[in-house]
mmCIF file with all atom_site columns, C-alpha atoms in Angstrom:
data_model
loop_
_atom_site.group_PDB
_atom_site.id
_atom_site.type_symbol
_atom_site.label_atom_id
_atom_site.label_alt_id
_atom_site.label_comp_id
_atom_site.label_asym_id
_atom_site.label_entity_id
_atom_site.label_seq_id
_atom_site.pdbx_PDB_ins_code
_atom_site.Cartn_x
_atom_site.Cartn_y
_atom_site.Cartn_z
_atom_site.occupancy
_atom_site.B_iso_or_equiv
_atom_site.pdbx_formal_charge
_atom_site.auth_seq_id
_atom_site.auth_comp_id
_atom_site.auth_asym_id
_atom_site.auth_atom_id
_atom_site.pdbx_PDB_model_num
ATOM 1   C CA . TYR Z 1 1   ? -0.169  0.074   -0.163 1.00 0.00 ? 17  TYR Z CA 1
ATOM 2   C CA . GLY Z 1 2   ? 2.897   1.978   0.064  1.00 0.00 ? 18  GLY Z CA 1
ATOM 3   C CA . PHE Z 1 3   ? 3.071   5.721   1.590  1.00 0.00 ? 19  PHE Z CA 1
ATOM 4   C CA . GLU Z 1 4   ? -0.604  5.983   1.790  1.00 0.00 ? 20  GLU Z CA 1
ATOM 5   C CA . TYR Z 1 5   ? -0.596  3.117   4.573  1.00 0.00 ? 21  TYR Z CA 1
ATOM 6   C CA . LEU Z 1 6   ? 2.739   4.758   6.278  1.00 0.00 ? 22  LEU Z CA 1
ATOM 7   C CA . GLN Z 1 7   ? 0.614   8.250   6.192  1.00 0.00 ? 23  GLN Z CA 1
ATOM 8   C CA . GLN Z 1 8   ? -2.703  6.935   7.686  1.00 0.00 ? 24  GLN Z CA 1
ATOM 9   C CA . SER Z 1 9   ? -1.010  4.136   10.011 1.00 0.00 ? 25  SER Z CA 1
ATOM 10  C CA . ILE Z 1 10  ? 2.232   6.220   11.465 1.00 0.00 ? 26  ILE Z CA 1
ATOM 11  C CA . PHE Z 1 11  ? 2.808   9.536   10.269 1.00 0.00 ? 27  PHE Z CA 1
ATOM 12  C CA . PHE Z 1 12  ? -0.943  10.465  11.028 1.00 0.00 ? 28  PHE Z CA 1
ATOM 13  C CA . HIS Z 1 13  ? 0.123   10.280  14.792 1.00 0.00 ? 29  HIS Z CA 1
ATOM 14  C CA . PHE Z 1 14  ? 2.601   12.931  14.454 1.00 0.00 ? 30  PHE Z CA 1
ATOM 15  C CA . ILE Z 1 15  ? 0.336   15.593  13.423 1.00 0.00 ? 31  ILE Z CA 1
ATOM 16  C CA . ARG Z 1 16  ? -3.037  14.566  14.880 1.00 0.00 ? 32  ARG Z CA 1
ATOM 17  C CA . ALA Z 1 17  ? -4.346  17.084  17.166 1.00 0.00 ? 33  ALA Z CA 1
ATOM 18  C CA . ASP Z 1 18  ? -7.801  16.367  18.684 1.00 0.00 ? 34  ASP Z CA 1
ATOM 19  C CA . HIS Z 1 19  ? -9.045  19.525  20.140 1.00 0.00 ? 35  HIS Z CA 1
ATOM 20  C CA . ARG Z 1 20  ? -12.014 17.712  21.801 1.00 0.00 ? 36  ARG Z CA 1
ATOM 21  C CA . HIS Z 1 21  ? -11.877 16.370  25.467 1.00 0.00 ? 37  HIS Z CA 1
ATOM 22  C CA . ASN Z 1 22  ? -10.004 12.996  25.867 1.00 0.00 ? 38  ASN Z CA 1
ATOM 23  C CA . PHE Z 1 23  ? -8.307  11.317  28.259 1.00 0.00 ? 39  PHE Z CA 1
ATOM 24  C CA . SER Z 1 24  ? -5.030  12.730  27.135 1.00 0.00 ? 40  SER Z CA 1
ATOM 25  C CA . ILE Z 1 25  ? -3.433  15.505  29.312 1.00 0.00 ? 41  ILE Z CA 1
ATOM 26  C CA . HIS Z 1 26  ? -2.387  17.223  25.943 1.00 0.00 ? 42  HIS Z CA 1
ATOM 27  C CA . PHE Z 1 27  ? -6.098  17.755  24.878 1.00 0.00 ? 43  PHE Z CA 1
ATOM 28  C CA . TYR Z 1 28  ? -6.385  21.055  26.799 1.00 0.00 ? 44  TYR Z CA 1
ATOM 29  C CA . TRP Z 1 29  ? -3.414  22.907  25.527 1.00 0.00 ? 45  TRP Z CA 1
ATOM 30  C CA . ILE Z 1 30  ? -4.585  21.673  21.881 1.00 0.00 ? 46  ILE Z CA 1
ATOM 31  C CA . TYR Z 1 31  ? -8.249  23.017  22.782 1.00 0.00 ? 47  TYR Z CA 1
ATOM 32  C CA . LEU Z 1 32  ? -6.672  26.455  23.770 1.00 0.00 ? 48  LEU Z CA 1
ATOM 33  C CA . THR Z 1 33  ? -4.376  26.769  20.827 1.00 0.00 ? 49  THR Z CA 1
ATOM 34  C CA . LYS Z 1 34  ? -7.401  26.190  18.487 1.00 0.00 ? 50  LYS Z CA 1
ATOM 35  C CA . ILE Z 1 35  ? -9.340  29.078  20.338 1.00 0.00 ? 51  ILE Z CA 1
ATOM 36  C CA . ILE Z 1 36  ? -6.320  31.240  19.889 1.00 0.00 ? 52  ILE Z CA 1
ATOM 37  C CA . GLN Z 1 37  ? -5.962  30.499  16.103 1.00 0.00 ? 53  GLN Z CA 1
ATOM 38  C CA . PHE Z 1 38  ? -9.435  31.064  15.517 1.00 0.00 ? 54  PHE Z CA 1
ATOM 39  C CA . ALA Z 1 39  ? -9.570  34.176  17.521 1.00 0.00 ? 55  ALA Z CA 1
ATOM 40  C CA . SER Z 1 40  ? -6.512  35.917  16.083 1.00 0.00 ? 56  SER Z CA 1
ATOM 41  C CA . PRO Z 1 41  ? -5.802  34.392  12.548 1.00 0.00 ? 57  PRO Z CA 1
ATOM 42  C CA . SER Z 1 42  ? -2.776  36.998  12.207 1.00 0.00 ? 58  SER Z CA 1
ATOM 43  C CA . HIS Z 1 43  ? -0.887  35.082  14.701 1.00 0.00 ? 59  HIS Z CA 1
ATOM 44  C CA . GLY Z 1 44  ? -1.569  31.886  12.963 1.00 0.00 ? 60  GLY Z CA 1
ATOM 45  C CA . TRP Z 1 45  ? 1.938   31.193  11.511 1.00 0.00 ? 61  TRP Z CA 1
ATOM 46  C CA . ASN Z 1 46  ? 3.563   31.720  15.161 1.00 0.00 ? 62  ASN Z CA 1
ATOM 47  C CA . HIS Z 1 47  ? 0.996   29.311  16.654 1.00 0.00 ? 63  HIS Z CA 1
ATOM 48  C CA . ILE Z 1 48  ? 1.251   26.721  14.074 1.00 0.00 ? 64  ILE Z CA 1
ATOM 49  C CA . LEU Z 1 49  ? 5.488   26.657  14.390 1.00 0.00 ? 65  LEU Z CA 1
ATOM 50  C CA . ILE Z 1 50  ? 5.000   26.579  18.399 1.00 0.00 ? 66  ILE Z CA 1
ATOM 51  C CA . SER Z 1 51  ? 2.191   23.833  18.013 1.00 0.00 ? 67  SER Z CA 1
ATOM 52  C CA . GLY Z 1 52  ? 4.130   21.738  15.457 1.00 0.00 ? 68  GLY Z CA 1
ATOM 53  C CA . CYS Z 1 53  ? 7.236   21.879  17.766 1.00 0.00 ? 69  CYS Z CA 1
ATOM 54  C CA . ILE Z 1 54  ? 4.995   20.794  20.749 1.00 0.00 ? 70  ILE Z CA 1
ATOM 55  C CA . LYS Z 1 55  ? 3.254   18.134  18.623 1.00 0.00 ? 71  LYS Z CA 1
ATOM 56  C CA . VAL Z 1 56  ? 6.917   16.459  17.794 1.00 0.00 ? 72  VAL Z CA 1
ATOM 57  C CA . GLY Z 1 57  ? 8.096   17.293  21.230 1.00 0.00 ? 73  GLY Z CA 1
ATOM 58  C CA . VAL Z 1 58  ? 5.368   14.911  22.981 1.00 0.00 ? 74  VAL Z CA 1
ATOM 59  C CA . PHE Z 1 59  ? 6.812   12.052  21.340 1.00 0.00 ? 75  PHE Z CA 1
ATOM 60  C CA . ILE Z 1 60  ? 10.255  12.461  22.787 1.00 0.00 ? 76  ILE Z CA 1
ATOM 61  C CA . PRO Z 1 61  ? 9.417   10.753  26.425 1.00 0.00 ? 77  PRO Z CA 1
ATOM 62  C CA . GLN Z 1 62  ? 7.684   8.048   24.463 1.00 0.00 ? 78  GLN Z CA 1
ATOM 63  C CA . LEU Z 1 63  ? 10.777  7.612   22.382 1.00 0.00 ? 79  LEU Z CA 1
ATOM 64  C CA . VAL Z 1 64  ? 13.089  7.701   25.440 1.00 0.00 ? 80  VAL Z CA 1
ATOM 65  C CA . LEU Z 1 65  ? 10.782  5.167   27.476 1.00 0.00 ? 81  LEU Z CA 1
ATOM 66  C CA . TYR Z 1 66  ? 10.323  2.560   24.502 1.00 0.00 ? 82  TYR Z CA 1
ATOM 67  C CA . GLY Z 1 67  ? 14.408  2.576   24.470 1.00 0.00 ? 83  GLY Z CA 1
ATOM 68  C CA . LEU Z 1 68  ? 14.612  1.814   28.091 1.00 0.00 ? 84  LEU Z CA 1
ATOM 69  C CA . ILE Z 1 69  ? 11.723  -0.763  27.916 1.00 0.00 ? 85  ILE Z CA 1
ATOM 70  C CA . ILE Z 1 70  ? 13.347  -2.523  24.937 1.00 0.00 ? 86  ILE Z CA 1
ATOM 71  C CA . VAL Z 1 71  ? 16.761  -2.518  26.458 1.00 0.00 ? 87  VAL Z CA 1
ATOM 72  C CA . THR Z 1 72  ? 15.430  -3.907  29.840 1.00 0.00 ? 88  THR Z CA 1
ATOM 73  C CA . PHE Z 1 73  ? 12.887  -6.487  28.941 1.00 0.00 ? 89  PHE Z CA 1
ATOM 74  C CA . ALA Z 1 74  ? 12.902  -7.342  24.992 1.00 0.00 ? 90  ALA Z CA 1
ATOM 75  C CA . GLU Z 1 75  ? 15.173  -10.377 25.636 1.00 0.00 ? 91  GLU Z CA 1
ATOM 76  C CA . GLU Z 1 76  ? 13.659  -11.592 29.048 1.00 0.00 ? 92  GLU Z CA 1
ATOM 77  C CA . SER Z 1 77  ? 10.201  -11.372 28.183 1.00 0.00 ? 93  SER Z CA 1
ATOM 78  C CA . LEU Z 1 78  ? 8.611   -10.126 24.747 1.00 0.00 ? 94  LEU Z CA 1
ATOM 79  C CA . GLU Z 1 79  ? 5.093   -10.316 26.376 1.00 0.00 ? 95  GLU Z CA 1
ATOM 80  C CA . VAL Z 1 80  ? 6.252   -7.711  28.910 1.00 0.00 ? 96  VAL Z CA 1
ATOM 81  C CA . CYS Z 1 81  ? 8.049   -5.584  26.598 1.00 0.00 ? 97  CYS Z CA 1
ATOM 82  C CA . LEU Z 1 82  ? 4.937   -5.531  24.382 1.00 0.00 ? 98  LEU Z CA 1
ATOM 83  C CA . LEU Z 1 83  ? 2.584   -4.576  27.358 1.00 0.00 ? 99  LEU Z CA 1
ATOM 84  C CA . LEU Z 1 84  ? 4.754   -1.950  28.688 1.00 0.00 ? 100 LEU Z CA 1
ATOM 85  C CA . GLN Z 1 85  ? 5.364   -0.318  25.229 1.00 0.00 ? 101 GLN Z CA 1
ATOM 86  C CA . THR Z 1 86  ? 1.488   -0.217  24.733 1.00 0.00 ? 102 THR Z CA 1
ATOM 87  C CA . MET Z 1 87  ? 1.220   1.182   28.088 1.00 0.00 ? 103 MET Z CA 1
ATOM 88  C CA . ILE Z 1 88  ? 3.615   3.868   27.312 1.00 0.00 ? 104 ILE Z CA 1
ATOM 89  C CA . PHE Z 1 89  ? 1.932   4.475   23.821 1.00 0.00 ? 105 PHE Z CA 1
ATOM 90  C CA . VAL Z 1 90  ? -1.327  5.056   25.395 1.00 0.00 ? 106 VAL Z CA 1
ATOM 91  C CA . THR Z 1 91  ? -0.514  6.846   28.388 1.00 0.00 ? 107 THR Z CA 1
ATOM 92  C CA . TYR Z 1 92  ? 1.813   9.500   26.628 1.00 0.00 ? 108 TYR Z CA 1
ATOM 93  C CA . ASN Z 1 93  ? -0.149  9.841   23.264 1.00 0.00 ? 109 ASN Z CA 1
ATOM 94  C CA . LYS Z 1 94  ? -1.720  13.230  22.293 1.00 0.00 ? 110 LYS Z CA 1
ATOM 95  C CA . VAL Z 1 95  ? -5.220  11.501  22.007 1.00 0.00 ? 111 VAL Z CA 1
ATOM 96  C CA . ILE Z 1 96  ? -6.407  9.235   24.282 1.00 0.00 ? 112 ILE Z CA 1
ATOM 97  C CA . THR Z 1 97  ? -9.755  7.120   23.898 1.00 0.00 ? 113 THR Z CA 1
ATOM 98  C CA . ALA Z 1 98  ? -11.324 4.342   25.536 1.00 0.00 ? 114 ALA Z CA 1
ATOM 99  C CA . GLN Z 1 99  ? -10.711 1.711   22.757 1.00 0.00 ? 115 GLN Z CA 1
ATOM 100 C CA . TYR Z 1 100 ? -7.058  2.360   23.167 1.00 0.00 ? 116 TYR Z CA 1
ATOM 101 C CA . PHE Z 1 101 ? -7.796  0.589   26.682 1.00 0.00 ? 117 PHE Z CA 1
ATOM 102 C CA . SER Z 1 102 ? -8.480  -2.638  25.140 1.00 0.00 ? 118 SER Z CA 1
ATOM 103 C CA . TRP Z 1 103 ? -5.301  -2.745  23.747 1.00 0.00 ? 119 TRP Z CA 1
ATOM 104 C CA . ILE Z 1 104 ? -3.593  -2.478  27.197 1.00 0.00 ? 120 ILE Z CA 1
ATOM 105 C CA . PHE Z 1 105 ? -5.836  -5.382  28.484 1.00 0.00 ? 121 PHE Z CA 1
ATOM 106 C CA . THR Z 1 106 ? -5.590  -7.548  25.578 1.00 0.00 ? 122 THR Z CA 1
ATOM 107 C CA . LEU Z 1 107 ? -1.859  -8.028  26.776 1.00 0.00 ? 123 LEU Z CA 1
ATOM 108 C CA . LEU Z 1 108 ? -2.462  -7.398  30.410 1.00 0.00 ? 124 LEU Z CA 1
ATOM 109 C CA . PHE Z 1 109 ? -4.136  -10.261 31.546 1.00 0.00 ? 125 PHE Z CA 1
ATOM 110 C CA . PRO Z 1 110 ? -1.670  -12.693 30.013 1.00 0.00 ? 126 PRO Z CA 1
ATOM 111 C CA . VAL Z 1 111 ? 1.156   -11.263 31.621 1.00 0.00 ? 127 VAL Z CA 1
ATOM 112 C CA . LEU Z 1 112 ? -0.508  -11.239 34.897 1.00 0.00 ? 128 LEU Z CA 1
ATOM 113 C CA . ALA Z 1 113 ? -1.459  -14.774 34.307 1.00 0.00 ? 129 ALA Z CA 1
ATOM 114 C CA . ASP Z 1 114 ? 2.101   -15.624 34.050 1.00 0.00 ? 130 ASP Z CA 1
ATOM 115 C CA . TYR Z 1 115 ? 3.435   -13.450 37.060 1.00 0.00 ? 131 TYR Z CA 1
ATOM 116 C CA . HIS Z 1 116 ? 4.753   -15.249 39.711 1.00 0.00 ? 132 HIS Z CA 1
ATOM 117 C CA . THR Z 1 117 ? 8.261   -15.175 41.745 1.00 0.00 ? 133 THR Z CA 1
ATOM 118 C CA . THR Z 1 118 ? 10.347  -17.982 43.123 1.00 0.00 ? 134 THR Z CA 1
ATOM 119 C CA . THR Z 1 119 ? 10.305  -18.492 46.766 1.00 0.00 ? 135 THR Z CA 1
ATOM 120 C CA . THR Z 1 120 ? 12.714  -16.634 48.587 1.00 0.00 ? 136 THR Z CA 1
ATOM 121 C CA . THR Z 1 121 ? 13.460  -15.881 52.163 1.00 0.00 ? 137 THR Z CA 1
ATOM 122 C CA . SER Z 1 122 ? 13.973  -11.736 51.630 1.00 0.00 ? 138 SER Z CA 1
ATOM 123 C CA . LEU Z 1 123 ? 10.506  -11.404 50.129 1.00 0.00 ? 139 LEU Z CA 1
ATOM 124 C CA . SER Z 1 124 ? 7.267   -11.942 51.940 1.00 0.00 ? 140 SER Z CA 1
ATOM 125 C CA . THR Z 1 125 ? 5.348   -14.506 49.877 1.00 0.00 ? 141 THR Z CA 1
ATOM 126 C CA . THR Z 1 126 ? 1.789   -16.189 49.269 1.00 0.00 ? 142 THR Z CA 1
ATOM 127 C CA . SER Z 1 127 ? 1.277   -19.590 47.968 1.00 0.00 ? 143 SER Z CA 1
ATOM 128 C CA . LEU Z 1 128 ? -1.802  -20.147 45.707 1.00 0.00 ? 144 LEU Z CA 1
ATOM 129 C CA . ASN Z 1 129 ? -2.437  -23.279 44.045 1.00 0.00 ? 145 ASN Z CA 1
ATOM 130 C CA . GLY Z 1 130 ? 0.936   -23.989 44.204 1.00 0.00 ? 146 GLY Z CA 1
ATOM 131 C CA . ILE Z 1 131 ? 2.478   -20.997 42.800 1.00 0.00 ? 147 ILE Z CA 1
ATOM 132 C CA . THR Z 1 132 ? 4.246   -18.356 44.983 1.00 0.00 ? 148 THR Z CA 1
ATOM 133 C CA . TYR Z 1 133 ? 3.691   -14.713 44.677 1.00 0.00 ? 149 TYR Z CA 1
ATOM 134 C CA . ASN Z 1 134 ? 5.523   -11.764 45.879 1.00 0.00 ? 150 ASN Z CA 1
ATOM 135 C CA . THR Z 1 135 ? 2.882   -10.557 48.286 1.00 0.00 ? 151 THR Z CA 1
ATOM 136 C CA . PRO Z 1 136 ? 3.950   -6.730  48.517 1.00 0.00 ? 152 PRO Z CA 1
ATOM 137 C CA . MET Z 1 137 ? 3.866   -6.636  44.332 1.00 0.00 ? 153 MET Z CA 1
ATOM 138 C CA . ILE Z 1 138 ? 0.317   -8.103  44.465 1.00 0.00 ? 154 ILE Z CA 1
ATOM 139 C CA . TRP Z 1 139 ? -0.752  -5.584  46.531 1.00 0.00 ? 155 TRP Z CA 1
ATOM 140 C CA . TRP Z 1 140 ? 0.797   -2.803  44.282 1.00 0.00 ? 156 TRP Z CA 1
ATOM 141 C CA . ILE Z 1 141 ? -1.034  -4.223  41.532 1.00 0.00 ? 157 ILE Z CA 1
ATOM 142 C CA . ILE Z 1 142 ? -4.072  -4.217  43.432 1.00 0.00 ? 158 ILE Z CA 1
ATOM 143 C CA . PHE Z 1 143 ? -3.749  -0.460  44.821 1.00 0.00 ? 159 PHE Z CA 1
ATOM 144 C CA . SER Z 1 144 ? -2.535  0.738   41.212 1.00 0.00 ? 160 SER Z CA 1
ATOM 145 C CA . ALA Z 1 145 ? -5.501  -1.134  39.334 1.00 0.00 ? 161 ALA Z CA 1
ATOM 146 C CA . LEU Z 1 146 ? -7.912  0.584   41.813 1.00 0.00 ? 162 LEU Z CA 1
ATOM 147 C CA . ALA Z 1 147 ? -6.211  3.794   41.751 1.00 0.00 ? 163 ALA Z CA 1
ATOM 148 C CA . TRP Z 1 148 ? -6.715  3.739   37.771 1.00 0.00 ? 164 TRP Z CA 1
ATOM 149 C CA . VAL Z 1 149 ? -10.545 2.685   38.253 1.00 0.00 ? 165 VAL Z CA 1
ATOM 150 C CA . ILE Z 1 150 ? -11.040 5.819   40.550 1.00 0.00 ? 166 ILE Z CA 1
ATOM 151 C CA . ALA Z 1 151 ? -9.200  8.330   38.385 1.00 0.00 ? 167 ALA Z CA 1
ATOM 152 C CA . LEU Z 1 152 ? -10.986 7.280   35.245 1.00 0.00 ? 168 LEU Z CA 1
ATOM 153 C CA . THR Z 1 153 ? -14.359 7.175   37.295 1.00 0.00 ? 169 THR Z CA 1
ATOM 154 C CA . VAL Z 1 154 ? -13.271 11.073  38.202 1.00 0.00 ? 170 VAL Z CA 1
ATOM 155 C CA . TRP Z 1 155 ? -12.443 11.773  34.557 1.00 0.00 ? 171 TRP Z CA 1
ATOM 156 C CA . LEU Z 1 156 ? -15.752 10.280  33.242 1.00 0.00 ? 172 LEU Z CA 1
ATOM 157 C CA . SER Z 1 157 ? -17.577 12.424  35.905 1.00 0.00 ? 173 SER Z CA 1
ATOM 158 C CA . GLN Z 1 158 ? -16.232 15.690  34.690 1.00 0.00 ? 174 GLN Z CA 1
ATOM 159 C CA . ALA Z 1 159 ? -16.665 14.551  30.916 1.00 0.00 ? 175 ALA Z CA 1
ATOM 160 C CA . TYR Z 1 160 ? -20.154 13.744  31.898 1.00 0.00 ? 176 TYR Z CA 1
ATOM 161 C CA . LEU Z 1 161 ? -21.029 17.712  33.517 1.00 0.00 ? 177 LEU Z CA 1
ATOM 162 C CA . LEU Z 1 162 ? -19.455 18.789  30.359 1.00 0.00 ? 178 LEU Z CA 1
ATOM 163 C CA . GLU Z 1 163 ? -21.053 16.771  27.503 1.00 0.00 ? 179 GLU Z CA 1
ATOM 164 C CA . PHE Z 1 164 ? -24.426 16.242  29.032 1.00 0.00 ? 180 PHE Z CA 1
ATOM 165 C CA . CYS Z 1 165 ? -24.797 19.084  31.755 1.00 0.00 ? 181 CYS Z CA 1
ATOM 166 C CA . GLY Z 1 166 ? -23.205 21.510  29.596 1.00 0.00 ? 182 GLY Z CA 1
ATOM 167 C CA . VAL Z 1 167 ? -20.986 22.976  32.571 1.00 0.00 ? 183 VAL Z CA 1
ATOM 168 C CA . ASN Z 1 168 ? -17.980 24.853  31.223 1.00 0.00 ? 184 ASN Z CA 1
ATOM 169 C CA . ASN Z 1 169 ? -15.547 22.544  33.449 1.00 0.00 ? 185 ASN Z CA 1
ATOM 170 C CA . PHE Z 1 170 ? -12.601 22.264  30.671 1.00 0.00 ? 186 PHE Z CA 1
ATOM 171 C CA . TYR Z 1 171 ? -10.125 23.283  33.477 1.00 0.00 ? 187 TYR Z CA 1
ATOM 172 C CA . LEU Z 1 172 ? -11.415 20.580  35.742 1.00 0.00 ? 188 LEU Z CA 1
ATOM 173 C CA . LEU Z 1 173 ? -11.486 18.170  33.074 1.00 0.00 ? 189 LEU Z CA 1
ATOM 174 C CA . TRP Z 1 174 ? -7.899  18.789  32.387 1.00 0.00 ? 190 TRP Z CA 1
ATOM 175 C CA . GLN Z 1 175 ? -7.163  18.203  35.904 1.00 0.00 ? 191 GLN Z CA 1
ATOM 176 C CA . SER Z 1 176 ? -8.863  15.087  35.693 1.00 0.00 ? 192 SER Z CA 1
ATOM 177 C CA . SER Z 1 177 ? -6.530  14.317  32.868 1.00 0.00 ? 193 SER Z CA 1
ATOM 178 C CA . VAL Z 1 178 ? -3.418  15.190  34.676 1.00 0.00 ? 194 VAL Z CA 1
ATOM 179 C CA . ALA Z 1 179 ? -4.329  12.994  37.950 1.00 0.00 ? 195 ALA Z CA 1
ATOM 180 C CA . PHE Z 1 180 ? -5.324  10.025  35.364 1.00 0.00 ? 196 PHE Z CA 1
ATOM 181 C CA . HIS Z 1 181 ? -2.128  10.429  33.383 1.00 0.00 ? 197 HIS Z CA 1
ATOM 182 C CA . LEU Z 1 182 ? 0.020   10.073  36.764 1.00 0.00 ? 198 LEU Z CA 1
ATOM 183 C CA . VAL Z 1 183 ? -1.816  7.146   37.962 1.00 0.00 ? 199 VAL Z CA 1
ATOM 184 C CA . SER Z 1 184 ? -1.209  5.636   34.506 1.00 0.00 ? 200 SER Z CA 1
ATOM 185 C CA . VAL Z 1 185 ? 2.384   6.393   34.843 1.00 0.00 ? 201 VAL Z CA 1
ATOM 186 C CA . VAL Z 1 186 ? 2.326   4.785   38.553 1.00 0.00 ? 202 VAL Z CA 1
ATOM 187 C CA . CYS Z 1 187 ? 0.660   1.602   36.610 1.00 0.00 ? 203 CYS Z CA 1
ATOM 188 C CA . ILE Z 1 188 ? 3.435   1.440   34.326 1.00 0.00 ? 204 ILE Z CA 1
ATOM 189 C CA . GLY Z 1 189 ? 6.037   1.962   37.334 1.00 0.00 ? 205 GLY Z CA 1
ATOM 190 C CA . VAL Z 1 190 ? 4.132   -1.035  38.859 1.00 0.00 ? 206 VAL Z CA 1
ATOM 191 C CA . VAL Z 1 191 ? 4.298   -3.585  36.205 1.00 0.00 ? 207 VAL Z CA 1
ATOM 192 C CA . ALA Z 1 192 ? 7.932   -2.553  35.068 1.00 0.00 ? 208 ALA Z CA 1
ATOM 193 C CA . TYR Z 1 193 ? 9.170   -3.114  38.695 1.00 0.00 ? 209 TYR Z CA 1
ATOM 194 C CA . GLY Z 1 194 ? 7.181   -6.087  39.395 1.00 0.00 ? 210 GLY Z CA 1
ATOM 195 C CA . MET Z 1 195 ? 8.250   -7.716  36.183 1.00 0.00 ? 211 MET Z CA 1
ATOM 196 C CA . ALA Z 1 196 ? 12.081  -6.602  36.655 1.00 0.00 ? 212 ALA Z CA 1
ATOM 197 C CA . SER Z 1 197 ? 12.151  -8.210  40.122 1.00 0.00 ? 213 SER Z CA 1
ATOM 198 C CA . HIS Z 1 198 ? 10.210  -11.273 38.833 1.00 0.00 ? 214 HIS Z CA 1
#
């Protein structure tokens, strides 16, 4: 399919800017940039240049984290490497919609099903059906999953107020996006730490 395939599957993500609210922490500056661009077209080129630099710049953390994940996990566990790369892509993307979470869950459950540790005297462990688990890590996984659900619920409540009740709460929605992003980063850390200590 040539260049058309590359444009629609890869390059599009570098220039995509969705000014409608979404789970990403970047939606608010994109929204504000659109308002400024429409309000004062004479400053359009400055905003286009700045916005273009920011659009490309937001991929730098993703690329750095991809490299770290590949170096750390690719040889040990391809599944964990793919899960962490997917979590990073979704968490740090400029546009995050609900269907992106299905990508994570598709990889998360098989990785968690294989998660277990060997019995060591230095770690607190729990045995279930003959498999020994690192007890503190299990609690971190449960805590981060609950925190993720709570952050998602808070975000959805703010989005509901905006979309269905007409409340102008873009700033509160953005704060919910920041909280959701931070919780997602903690989830990435928990998975990475848990698998690295595996």
